[in-house]
Amino acid sequence: MVSSVTIKITNKVGLHLRPAALFVQTASKFSSNIKIKNISRNTGFRNAKSSLELMTLGVSYGHEIEIEATGSDEKEAITALKELVENNFNE
Amino acid sequence: MNKQVEELKIQGIGVSEGIQIGMAFLYQKHELKPSSREFYGYDKEIKLFNDATELAVKQLDNLINKNKGVINEKNLAIFESHKMMVQDPSLQEKVSESIKSGLTAEEALNKAIKEIAESLRQLDDAIISERANDVEDIGRRILRNLLGVSEQEQLTFTSEVILVAEDLAPSDTVTLPLNYVKAIITQKGGYTSHTAILARTLGIPAVVGIGEAKNKITNNDELIVDGETGLVIINPTLEEKNTYKSQIKAHNERSEKLKDLSLKDCYTKDNIRIHVLSNIANVSSAKSSLNFGSEGIGLLRSEFMFINETSIPDESHQIQSLIEIFSEYPKMEIVVRLLDIGGDKHPNYLHFPEELNPFLGIRAVRLYRRYPDLLKTQLRAILQASIGFNVKIMIPMVASIADIQFVKQYIQQVQSDLEKENLAFNKNLPLGIMIETPASVFIVDLLANHSDFFSIGTNDLTQYVLTVDRTNENLSYLFNSFHPAVLKAIQVTINAGESNNIPVAMCGALAGVKKAVPLLLGMGLKEFSMVPNLIPEIKSIISQLDMETAIKIKDKVMALESAEEVEKLLDIELKRLAN
């Protein structure tokens, strides 16, 4: 099984610095394999638990991203990450 | 018993006045290279790498704990993000793969860091390319641990020292505890290097450009630094120390006396009002400059809001910083220079192309065309923050009328945007320009029709008129603002201001040079702006001069044929004044 979601980034700085850190921390809480890609930049999938890989996606304000999770807690992972993005990283 | 030490004298360039006696602290930035060694096998190499990263995490934790409440939260957050990078699964994977293929831990680390940094830079995104520097920074940290090189703890000296370095970059000033620095000595640099400007701003003595002699100084050597003569004495004798101690005392007494005088308005002997303002580069100098008798800000170097940041500072952040400074100067004149970066100052978050001649490249006003949002945000911040203050805007590096028109267009746009957004702003900000390019001097009369004021930037003017890179220490002997060509450019500018009835100020280093005062007065300069701690001396010299004398000195100087002759004559005139 694979769970996935496509979301638009609406916080000002995009997936950098604190938001990126929060994203990685949240993803790392789950045992599932979690990948992310930047649709707007037409990138491939990267490891969502790596802040370094996340950075190379260059996710900025307004970009659309796709998150994909595979594993025992994939649904919970997707829900948690989706919430984080939709709440603008609790800014 | 003390070990036998020998006194040694070194001559450098004195760039910030004052004498200090203290202990040397050598500040070094290591360039690390992995040494070639035999491969210990996968398990051992991986363990080495894991140990090094574990240690890095501990070091970063220490840094964070030690600096909580000491440095601002933004800088602390950087260390937090470094911690995350150090433990990054993708970094570990890359290193592990390389080790599998037979690379040592050090080689594998270097390869991974290089790959990651390059892939970040390739994105050509200003903010992300800044992260590449962070990746390299953690790479150096892990490598240091692998090689067993101890970290040069930048943040540890907690007693007063004399800082000895190769050179100081703007970024160094964030991490160094400057309140413990009594004086600065650098191997490289000249009168206008960052170190020199920093030292003058802090009001501490500095000697730069001592060259290879720097190697003769070791940690904890006792040093005497004379920032006026450029003399450095290593391990001075007792007699020598006593002589200098009495000089320090005399110097301090004189400064106190001058300070009292400087708080009054400044007039020449024949009652011509001369305004003496300060060049400000951050909030703390804005506060302290009033104690030196500053009558306003002749140059607010807005770069401070941009240089030490990790991303383009947002509008509200800029407004906050500006208001903090403005409110120290109610009713007084405040000249905000628009962002002047490029050349040798690049914030990491702006992705600059490699330039063969950066000083002739994308700098100052030219930068705005590449990053219009940067200009727009700054203008929005200035316009909003300046309500109720006597603020003027100044454009750096102007070389054509189009440069002014470009900025004017943006001001108009920002004004109409702010109106639409119902945001209050200052509608009447005078717009002036820096005169610092040869082109601007040649068309100064035309520029006068488009500007409300001029301010002469002598450092860049000298660099561009004499075609001498001011950061090239091999040419520092040629860099001299007293060169007749530079003086003629200054005179032409002041004359154009007079005939077009617009004020002319000088905010370059020359305005704070004591012997230049009679010359500049004689040329007709009425507004001087300089680093705050020079104000008392300069005001004192102005008050001892009358215009007739100043004009006579100017006439003599303008007939001379070389910078050396000019300096010699002005030295004599200054001495005559002192007697």
XYZ file of C-alpha atoms in Angstrom:
670
model
C 0.000 0.000 0.000
C 1.040 3.562 -0.625
C -0.538 6.672 0.852
C 0.079 10.032 -0.684
C -1.080 13.629 -0.702
C -0.505 16.717 -2.837
C -0.421 20.076 -1.023
C 0.432 23.681 -1.738
C 2.972 25.451 0.489
C 1.385 28.586 1.916
C 3.848 29.733 4.578
C 6.075 32.656 3.621
C 9.568 31.165 3.728
C 8.688 27.815 2.172
C 10.366 24.611 3.304
C 13.476 26.233 4.764
C 15.009 26.645 8.196
C 12.489 26.067 10.968
C 9.664 24.717 8.763
C 12.100 22.289 7.134
C 13.346 21.178 10.533
C 9.795 20.627 11.762
C 8.948 18.694 8.631
C 11.923 16.363 9.028
C 11.312 15.930 12.747
C 7.688 15.039 12.127
C 8.526 12.616 9.315
C 11.199 10.964 11.471
C 8.612 10.054 14.101
C 7.135 7.437 11.777
C 8.619 4.119 10.792
C 7.238 4.297 7.261
C 9.359 5.154 4.296
C 8.432 8.741 3.479
C 9.331 10.509 0.262
C 8.631 13.982 -1.001
C 8.890 15.718 -4.353
C 8.429 19.278 -5.554
C 5.877 19.210 -8.347
C 6.381 22.880 -9.192
C 10.060 22.336 -9.821
C 9.478 18.973 -11.437
C 11.908 17.141 -9.158
C 12.159 13.471 -8.326
C 11.242 11.971 -4.949
C 13.633 12.549 -2.021
C 13.903 11.184 1.492
C 11.548 13.257 3.673
C 13.571 12.394 6.777
C 16.671 14.147 5.427
C 16.862 17.922 5.799
C 19.696 17.984 3.273
C 17.604 16.240 0.613
C 14.624 18.376 1.479
C 16.655 21.491 0.787
C 17.627 20.332 -2.672
C 13.946 20.371 -3.571
C 13.965 24.164 -3.267
C 10.406 24.336 -1.967
C 9.265 27.947 -1.795
C 6.033 29.764 -1.142
C 3.334 28.709 -3.566
C 4.993 25.461 -4.642
C 3.054 22.231 -4.830
C 4.565 19.187 -3.183
C 3.678 15.533 -3.162
C 4.311 13.377 -0.103
C 4.292 9.602 -0.362
C 4.530 7.123 2.517
C 4.845 3.346 2.577
C 4.758 1.296 5.746
C 2.746 0.326 8.794
C 1.984 3.890 9.868
C 1.761 5.478 6.429
C -1.733 6.922 6.903
C -0.838 8.585 10.199
C 2.362 9.968 8.699
C 0.569 11.524 5.762
C -2.091 13.025 8.025
C 0.510 14.518 10.370
C 2.618 16.049 7.579
C -0.439 17.349 5.748
C -1.630 19.044 8.930
C 1.775 20.571 9.539
C 1.879 22.131 6.069
C -1.738 23.259 6.158
C -1.195 24.958 9.505
C 1.734 26.840 7.994
C 4.127 25.064 10.370
C 2.378 26.663 13.346
C 3.907 30.013 12.512
C 60.630 32.373 36.338
C 59.597 33.982 33.107
C 61.260 32.559 30.078
C 63.719 34.783 28.335
C 61.810 36.893 25.841
C 63.104 39.332 23.346
C 61.480 42.580 22.437
C 60.540 42.877 18.792
C 59.064 45.775 16.851
C 56.835 45.425 13.809
C 55.652 48.232 11.580
C 52.188 48.064 10.059
C 49.601 50.588 8.966
C 47.876 52.394 11.828
C 44.207 52.614 10.883
C 42.445 53.332 14.144
C 43.955 55.571 16.790
C 44.759 54.695 20.368
C 47.319 52.705 22.294
C 46.707 49.416 24.071
C 48.808 46.956 26.019
C 47.566 43.389 26.265
C 47.872 39.714 25.506
C 47.826 38.351 21.971
C 45.026 36.050 20.881
C 45.632 34.415 17.520
C 42.464 33.925 15.526
C 42.825 31.373 12.787
C 40.482 29.850 10.309
C 41.831 26.476 9.287
C 41.534 25.230 5.773
C 41.275 21.513 6.330
C 42.344 18.835 3.914
C 41.983 15.115 4.425
C 45.422 13.579 4.720
C 46.050 10.561 2.560
C 46.332 7.484 4.718
C 45.673 3.797 4.429
C 42.124 2.453 4.402
C 41.261 0.730 7.690
C 38.339 -1.294 6.364
C 34.624 -0.581 6.328
C 33.766 -1.186 9.988
C 36.605 0.885 11.386
C 36.030 3.775 8.933
C 32.303 3.891 9.669
C 33.019 3.920 13.387
C 35.438 6.820 12.925
C 32.778 8.720 11.034
C 30.047 7.977 13.568
C 32.276 9.019 16.460
C 33.105 12.273 14.697
C 29.463 13.108 14.074
C 28.534 12.221 17.647
C 31.224 14.564 18.888
C 29.946 17.254 16.509
C 26.472 16.961 18.012
C 27.942 17.343 21.484
C 29.980 20.390 20.419
C 26.919 21.997 18.895
C 24.893 21.303 22.035
C 27.630 22.991 24.039
C 27.648 25.981 21.726
C 23.893 26.290 21.998
C 23.871 26.044 25.780
C 26.748 28.450 26.204
C 25.200 31.065 23.973
C 21.597 30.926 25.096
C 20.670 34.502 25.822
C 24.081 35.701 24.643
C 23.558 35.729 20.905
C 20.255 36.258 19.172
C 17.827 33.444 18.589
C 18.334 33.419 14.855
C 21.980 32.552 15.244
C 21.126 29.890 17.789
C 18.667 28.400 15.326
C 21.529 28.052 12.853
C 23.370 25.794 15.283
C 20.181 23.779 15.760
C 19.900 23.265 12.033
C 23.591 22.289 11.934
C 22.853 19.602 14.491
C 20.207 18.199 12.229
C 22.499 18.207 9.210
C 25.244 16.425 11.109
C 22.825 13.581 11.849
C 21.206 13.586 8.430
C 20.395 10.093 7.100
C 21.210 11.102 3.558
C 24.690 12.290 4.538
C 25.276 9.046 6.425
C 24.127 7.014 3.444
C 26.413 8.834 1.028
C 29.407 8.470 3.321
C 28.676 4.807 3.929
C 28.512 4.113 0.201
C 31.816 5.856 -0.464
C 33.495 3.965 2.352
C 32.170 0.736 0.842
C 33.940 1.669 -2.364
C 37.220 2.044 -0.485
C 37.413 5.719 0.501
C 38.601 6.691 3.977
C 36.115 8.370 6.304
C 37.667 11.791 5.627
C 37.607 11.350 1.862
C 34.070 10.006 1.947
C 32.920 12.938 4.054
C 34.548 15.493 1.778
C 33.034 13.909 -1.294
C 29.545 13.855 0.225
C 29.743 17.451 1.446
C 30.968 18.636 -1.919
C 28.174 16.828 -3.741
C 25.471 18.135 -1.453
C 26.776 21.704 -1.487
C 27.043 21.665 -5.252
C 23.544 20.325 -5.740
C 22.247 23.109 -3.482
C 24.126 25.799 -5.373
C 22.891 24.467 -8.701
C 19.345 25.341 -7.728
C 20.193 28.994 -8.251
C 17.937 29.987 -5.384
C 19.280 32.697 -3.110
C 18.066 31.189 0.131
C 19.111 27.648 -0.650
C 22.596 28.559 -1.782
C 23.084 30.019 1.689
C 22.405 26.556 3.094
C 25.313 25.223 1.038
C 27.631 27.279 3.262
C 26.055 25.648 6.290
C 26.583 22.212 4.806
C 30.253 23.066 4.273
C 30.448 24.411 7.776
C 29.242 21.163 9.349
C 31.520 19.305 6.936
C 34.496 21.214 8.360
C 33.307 20.486 11.866
C 33.090 16.728 11.310
C 36.398 16.738 9.441
C 38.075 18.579 12.320
C 36.849 15.856 14.631
C 38.056 13.121 12.280
C 41.497 14.678 12.096
C 41.581 15.332 15.816
C 42.171 19.032 15.216
C 40.784 20.987 18.127
C 38.240 23.605 17.294
C 39.546 27.131 17.364
C 36.946 28.164 19.848
C 35.925 31.522 18.540
C 33.633 32.208 21.402
C 35.794 31.308 24.345
C 38.026 34.215 25.173
C 36.418 35.899 28.095
C 39.198 38.189 29.209
C 40.435 41.193 27.290
C 42.780 40.342 24.445
C 44.508 41.868 21.461
C 43.093 40.042 18.485
C 45.659 38.954 15.895
C 44.223 37.635 12.632
C 44.960 37.263 8.973
C 42.000 39.488 8.193
C 38.490 39.871 9.537
C 35.420 39.326 7.393
C 32.050 40.856 8.227
C 30.816 37.419 9.269
C 33.593 37.063 11.847
C 32.229 39.999 13.741
C 29.069 38.043 14.558
C 30.854 35.205 16.291
C 33.683 37.105 17.946
C 33.029 38.524 21.404
C 34.088 42.017 20.419
C 33.553 43.478 23.857
C 36.668 41.582 24.933
C 38.802 42.883 22.091
C 41.100 45.710 23.178
C 42.856 46.152 19.861
C 43.162 44.413 16.498
C 46.224 43.483 14.446
C 45.877 41.946 10.999
C 48.247 40.576 8.435
C 46.323 41.977 5.487
C 44.284 45.058 4.817
C 44.579 48.807 4.512
C 42.839 51.946 5.763
C 39.485 50.940 4.305
C 39.473 47.200 4.994
C 36.647 45.798 7.114
C 38.962 45.449 10.052
C 39.862 49.132 9.917
C 36.271 50.261 9.663
C 35.243 47.900 12.438
C 38.006 49.118 14.745
C 37.197 52.771 14.175
C 33.534 52.051 14.808
C 34.356 50.277 18.054
C 36.830 53.016 18.927
C 39.660 50.565 19.529
C 43.207 50.791 18.132
C 44.074 48.752 15.050
C 47.187 48.076 13.017
C 46.724 46.280 9.702
C 48.937 45.080 6.889
C 51.809 43.791 9.052
C 52.361 41.019 6.495
C 54.535 38.015 7.249
C 55.611 39.579 10.538
C 52.347 38.230 11.915
C 54.056 34.844 12.251
C 56.324 36.324 14.902
C 53.402 36.781 17.263
C 52.351 33.770 19.321
C 49.407 33.298 21.656
C 49.711 35.146 24.964
C 52.636 37.288 23.856
C 52.454 40.643 25.524
C 51.869 43.339 22.914
C 51.788 47.098 22.655
C 49.674 48.370 19.777
C 49.864 51.961 18.603
C 46.988 52.508 16.203
C 48.222 55.919 15.136
C 51.825 55.149 14.156
C 51.126 51.544 13.183
C 53.774 50.228 15.556
C 53.406 46.856 17.258
C 55.855 45.857 19.998
C 56.084 42.195 20.948
C 57.233 41.451 24.495
C 58.065 45.058 25.385
C 60.601 45.919 28.068
C 59.404 47.353 31.332
C 60.615 50.867 30.445
C 58.832 50.706 27.140
C 55.642 49.639 28.860
C 55.841 52.524 31.308
C 56.358 55.066 28.536
C 53.305 53.782 26.727
C 51.241 53.598 29.888
C 51.759 57.307 30.460
C 50.873 57.957 26.820
C 47.649 56.005 27.246
C 46.832 58.096 30.298
C 47.482 61.356 28.444
C 45.439 60.144 25.493
C 42.472 59.256 27.707
C 42.582 62.622 29.463
C 42.628 64.420 26.143
C 39.671 62.375 24.861
C 37.650 63.295 27.928
C 38.365 66.986 27.419
C 37.492 66.808 23.731
C 34.269 64.994 24.504
C 32.969 67.920 26.531
C 33.767 70.295 23.716
C 32.246 68.053 21.076
C 28.782 68.133 22.592
C 28.421 71.760 21.500
C 27.472 72.881 17.986
C 30.489 73.246 15.765
C 31.624 76.565 14.300
C 34.831 77.694 12.644
C 36.736 80.480 14.346
C 34.969 82.983 12.089
C 31.537 81.557 12.958
C 30.718 79.420 9.955
C 28.444 76.616 11.069
C 29.838 73.200 10.159
C 27.784 70.072 10.722
C 29.511 66.960 11.973
C 27.508 63.770 11.716
C 28.262 60.120 12.147
C 28.486 57.058 9.936
C 26.448 54.341 11.558
C 26.619 50.644 10.851
C 24.402 49.148 13.529
C 22.019 49.885 16.377
C 24.625 50.002 19.123
C 26.845 52.526 17.338
C 23.740 54.623 16.682
C 23.258 54.832 20.422
C 26.852 55.494 21.405
C 27.534 58.033 18.673
C 25.476 60.699 20.441
C 27.984 60.664 23.292
C 30.651 61.741 20.835
C 28.689 64.815 19.823
C 27.166 63.523 16.612
C 24.594 65.897 15.118
C 22.818 63.253 13.078
C 23.529 60.342 10.789
C 25.329 61.336 7.598
C 25.506 57.749 6.476
C 23.389 54.893 7.715
C 24.977 51.786 6.242
C 21.801 49.778 5.838
C 23.868 46.675 4.997
C 23.955 45.676 8.646
C 20.338 44.576 8.331
C 21.225 42.294 5.431
C 24.772 41.005 5.836
C 24.450 38.875 8.939
C 21.086 37.417 8.074
C 20.318 34.013 6.685
C 17.665 35.245 4.288
C 16.381 38.549 2.939
C 15.122 40.315 6.063
C 11.407 40.932 5.803
C 9.743 44.296 5.806
C 8.577 44.320 9.414
C 12.021 43.278 10.610
C 13.603 46.137 8.662
C 11.061 48.653 9.907
C 11.761 47.606 13.464
C 15.552 48.009 13.083
C 15.182 51.376 11.365
C 12.837 52.786 13.981
C 15.162 51.622 16.711
C 17.919 53.747 15.157
C 15.760 56.680 14.030
C 14.315 57.163 17.490
C 17.801 57.904 18.844
C 17.919 60.925 16.494
C 14.635 62.767 16.832
C 14.551 65.832 14.530
C 18.171 65.290 13.484
C 19.172 64.580 9.924
C 19.350 60.877 9.055
C 20.682 59.792 5.668
C 19.804 56.193 4.862
C 21.959 54.773 2.136
C 20.179 52.123 0.114
C 21.746 48.708 0.232
C 25.347 48.782 -0.984
C 26.442 45.194 -1.412
C 28.348 43.457 -4.128
C 32.032 44.145 -4.565
C 33.564 42.472 -1.522
C 30.365 42.205 0.503
C 28.036 39.344 -0.427
C 25.399 38.029 1.907
C 25.259 34.293 1.470
C 21.592 34.154 0.590
C 22.019 36.140 -2.603
C 23.355 33.928 -5.297
C 26.033 36.004 -6.972
C 27.555 34.965 -10.234
C 31.314 34.589 -10.245
C 32.638 37.977 -11.365
C 36.094 38.710 -12.719
C 35.970 42.264 -11.359
C 33.380 42.374 -8.601
C 34.070 46.040 -7.798
C 33.177 46.799 -11.409
C 30.344 44.329 -11.284
C 26.879 43.881 -9.852
C 27.170 46.303 -6.965
C 24.897 48.685 -5.111
C 22.410 50.344 -7.491
C 23.153 47.719 -10.150
C 22.144 45.013 -7.735
C 18.607 46.409 -7.540
C 17.983 45.617 -11.165
C 18.887 41.988 -10.495
C 16.934 41.782 -7.244
C 14.151 44.379 -7.556
C 12.317 42.839 -4.607
C 15.253 43.631 -2.397
C 14.953 47.329 -3.297
C 11.188 47.318 -3.042
C 11.166 45.792 0.427
C 13.817 48.209 1.632
C 11.982 51.220 0.239
C 8.724 50.051 1.786
C 10.473 49.728 5.140
C 12.196 53.133 4.949
C 9.076 54.957 3.813
C 7.017 53.504 6.641
C 9.636 53.719 9.376
C 10.507 57.352 8.664
C 7.174 58.896 9.619
C 7.986 61.786 11.951
C 11.738 61.636 11.352
C 14.051 63.816 9.269
C 15.103 61.016 6.933
C 16.721 61.256 3.517
C 17.375 58.435 1.068
C 20.724 58.096 -0.680
C 21.590 55.975 -3.726
C 25.086 54.454 -3.792
C 27.355 54.023 -6.846
C 25.377 56.246 -9.185
C 26.973 56.527 -12.624
C 24.124 57.868 -14.728
C 20.834 59.742 -14.574
C 19.117 56.434 -15.340
C 20.303 55.066 -11.986
C 18.392 57.814 -10.188
C 15.354 57.429 -12.402
C 15.293 53.702 -11.755
C 15.102 54.199 -8.003
C 12.619 57.082 -8.342
C 10.333 54.847 -10.349
C 10.398 52.258 -7.584
C 9.750 54.878 -4.931
C 6.669 55.982 -6.855
C 5.473 52.429 -7.215
C 6.025 51.685 -3.541
C 4.189 54.881 -2.605
C 1.151 53.932 -4.658
C 1.259 50.347 -3.318
C 1.343 51.584 0.249
C -1.525 53.947 -0.477
C -3.580 51.125 -1.900
C -2.818 49.020 1.150
C -3.850 51.893 3.391
C -0.477 51.950 5.108
C 0.890 55.223 6.460
C 4.246 56.430 5.147
C 6.474 59.486 4.876
C 5.593 61.219 1.604
C 8.417 63.737 1.487
C 11.730 61.981 1.603
C 14.519 63.880 -0.142
C 16.500 61.677 -2.526
C 20.230 62.192 -2.895
C 23.170 60.327 -4.328
C 26.655 59.239 -3.448
C 29.359 60.764 -5.574
C 31.879 57.943 -5.757
C 32.257 57.004 -9.398
C 34.323 59.005 -11.893
C 31.265 59.114 -14.174
C 29.228 60.871 -11.502
C 31.934 63.534 -11.106
C 32.033 64.242 -14.833
C 28.250 64.692 -15.028
C 27.817 66.157 -11.559
C 26.012 69.242 -12.934
C 23.471 67.050 -14.717
C 23.003 64.891 -11.653
C 22.302 68.019 -9.622
C 19.052 68.483 -11.572
C 17.870 65.098 -10.369
C 19.077 64.957 -6.761
C 18.325 66.775 -3.556
C 21.836 66.376 -2.147
C 25.278 64.863 -2.767
C 27.471 62.901 -0.428
C 31.046 62.166 -1.415
C 32.252 58.651 -0.694
C 35.993 59.017 -0.717
C 36.967 55.350 -0.420
C 35.288 54.251 -3.590
C 35.980 57.534 -5.323
C 39.687 57.010 -4.660
C 39.528 53.405 -5.776
C 37.790 54.220 -9.034
C 39.592 57.466 -9.872
C 43.017 55.948 -9.217
C 42.011 52.521 -10.562
C 43.384 50.860 -7.447
C 41.489 47.950 -5.911
C 41.172 49.073 -2.309
C 41.223 45.513 -1.031
C 44.497 44.659 -2.789
C 47.169 45.044 -0.126
C 49.934 44.877 -2.716
C 48.640 48.164 -4.063
C 47.802 49.822 -0.772
C 50.763 52.167 -1.254
C 48.952 53.598 -4.275
C 45.621 53.991 -2.538
C 45.689 57.560 -1.334
C 42.765 59.969 -1.170
C 45.199 62.898 -1.166
C 46.113 62.165 -4.782
C 45.569 65.391 -6.774
C 43.116 63.598 -9.095
C 40.882 62.623 -6.168
C 41.117 66.111 -4.666
C 40.098 67.672 -7.988
C 37.087 65.336 -8.170
C 36.072 66.424 -4.677
C 36.468 70.114 -5.505
C 34.410 69.775 -8.694
C 31.624 68.112 -6.716
C 31.553 70.749 -3.986
C 31.538 73.527 -6.598
C 28.658 71.917 -8.480
C 26.691 71.687 -5.256
C 27.250 75.355 -4.579
C 26.309 76.552 -8.045
C 23.219 74.348 -8.160
C 22.304 75.168 -4.604
C 22.205 71.635 -3.261
C 24.025 70.562 -0.096
C 27.206 68.516 -0.337
C 28.402 66.261 2.464
C 31.318 63.891 2.739
C 30.815 60.514 4.378
C 33.994 58.817 3.260
C 37.012 58.081 5.425
C 38.728 61.308 4.354
C 36.154 63.336 6.303
C 37.530 61.831 9.510
C 41.207 62.382 8.748
C 42.533 65.194 10.921
C 44.952 66.761 8.458
C 42.287 66.794 5.740
C 40.051 69.148 7.721
C 41.576 72.518 6.669
C 41.703 71.369 3.056
C 38.065 70.238 2.997
C 36.884 73.397 4.763
C 38.823 75.456 2.233
C 37.138 73.562 -0.572
C 33.773 74.645 0.833
C 32.611 71.465 2.544
C 30.010 72.204 5.226
C 28.983 68.719 6.319
C 31.351 66.030 7.559
C 30.267 62.511 8.450
C 32.542 59.931 10.057
C 32.746 57.067 12.517
C 31.529 58.465 15.836
C 34.701 58.292 17.914
C 36.554 60.602 15.489
C 34.001 63.393 15.915
C 35.575 65.073 18.991
C 39.004 65.487 17.334
C 37.548 66.728 14.063
C 35.230 69.209 15.780
C 38.171 70.496 17.786
C 40.230 71.106 14.642
C 37.349 72.830 12.868
C 36.872 75.172 15.819
C 40.526 76.250 15.606
C 40.342 77.219 11.935
C 38.987 80.230 10.104
C 37.911 80.152 6.471
C 40.637 82.479 5.276
C 43.353 80.178 6.587
C 41.543 77.101 5.262
C 41.222 78.571 1.783
C 44.889 79.531 1.757
C 45.862 75.975 2.666
C 43.515 74.614 0.005
C 45.059 76.868 -2.664
C 48.528 75.692 -1.745
C 47.459 72.041 -1.813
C 45.698 72.260 -5.151
C 48.919 73.464 -6.775
C 50.846 70.368 -5.630
C 51.689 67.469 -7.891
C 51.544 64.341 -5.744
C 49.768 62.757 -2.794
C 53.049 62.676 -0.879
C 53.549 66.430 -1.269
C 49.959 67.072 -0.223
C 50.280 64.924 2.881
C 53.554 66.525 3.847
C 52.129 70.010 3.615
C 48.969 69.094 5.496
C 51.003 67.412 8.240
C 52.918 70.646 8.727
C 49.736 72.714 8.771
C 48.159 70.398 11.324
C 51.195 70.631 13.575
C 51.113 74.409 13.315
C 47.503 74.357 14.470
C 48.335 72.213 17.476
C 50.955 74.684 18.672
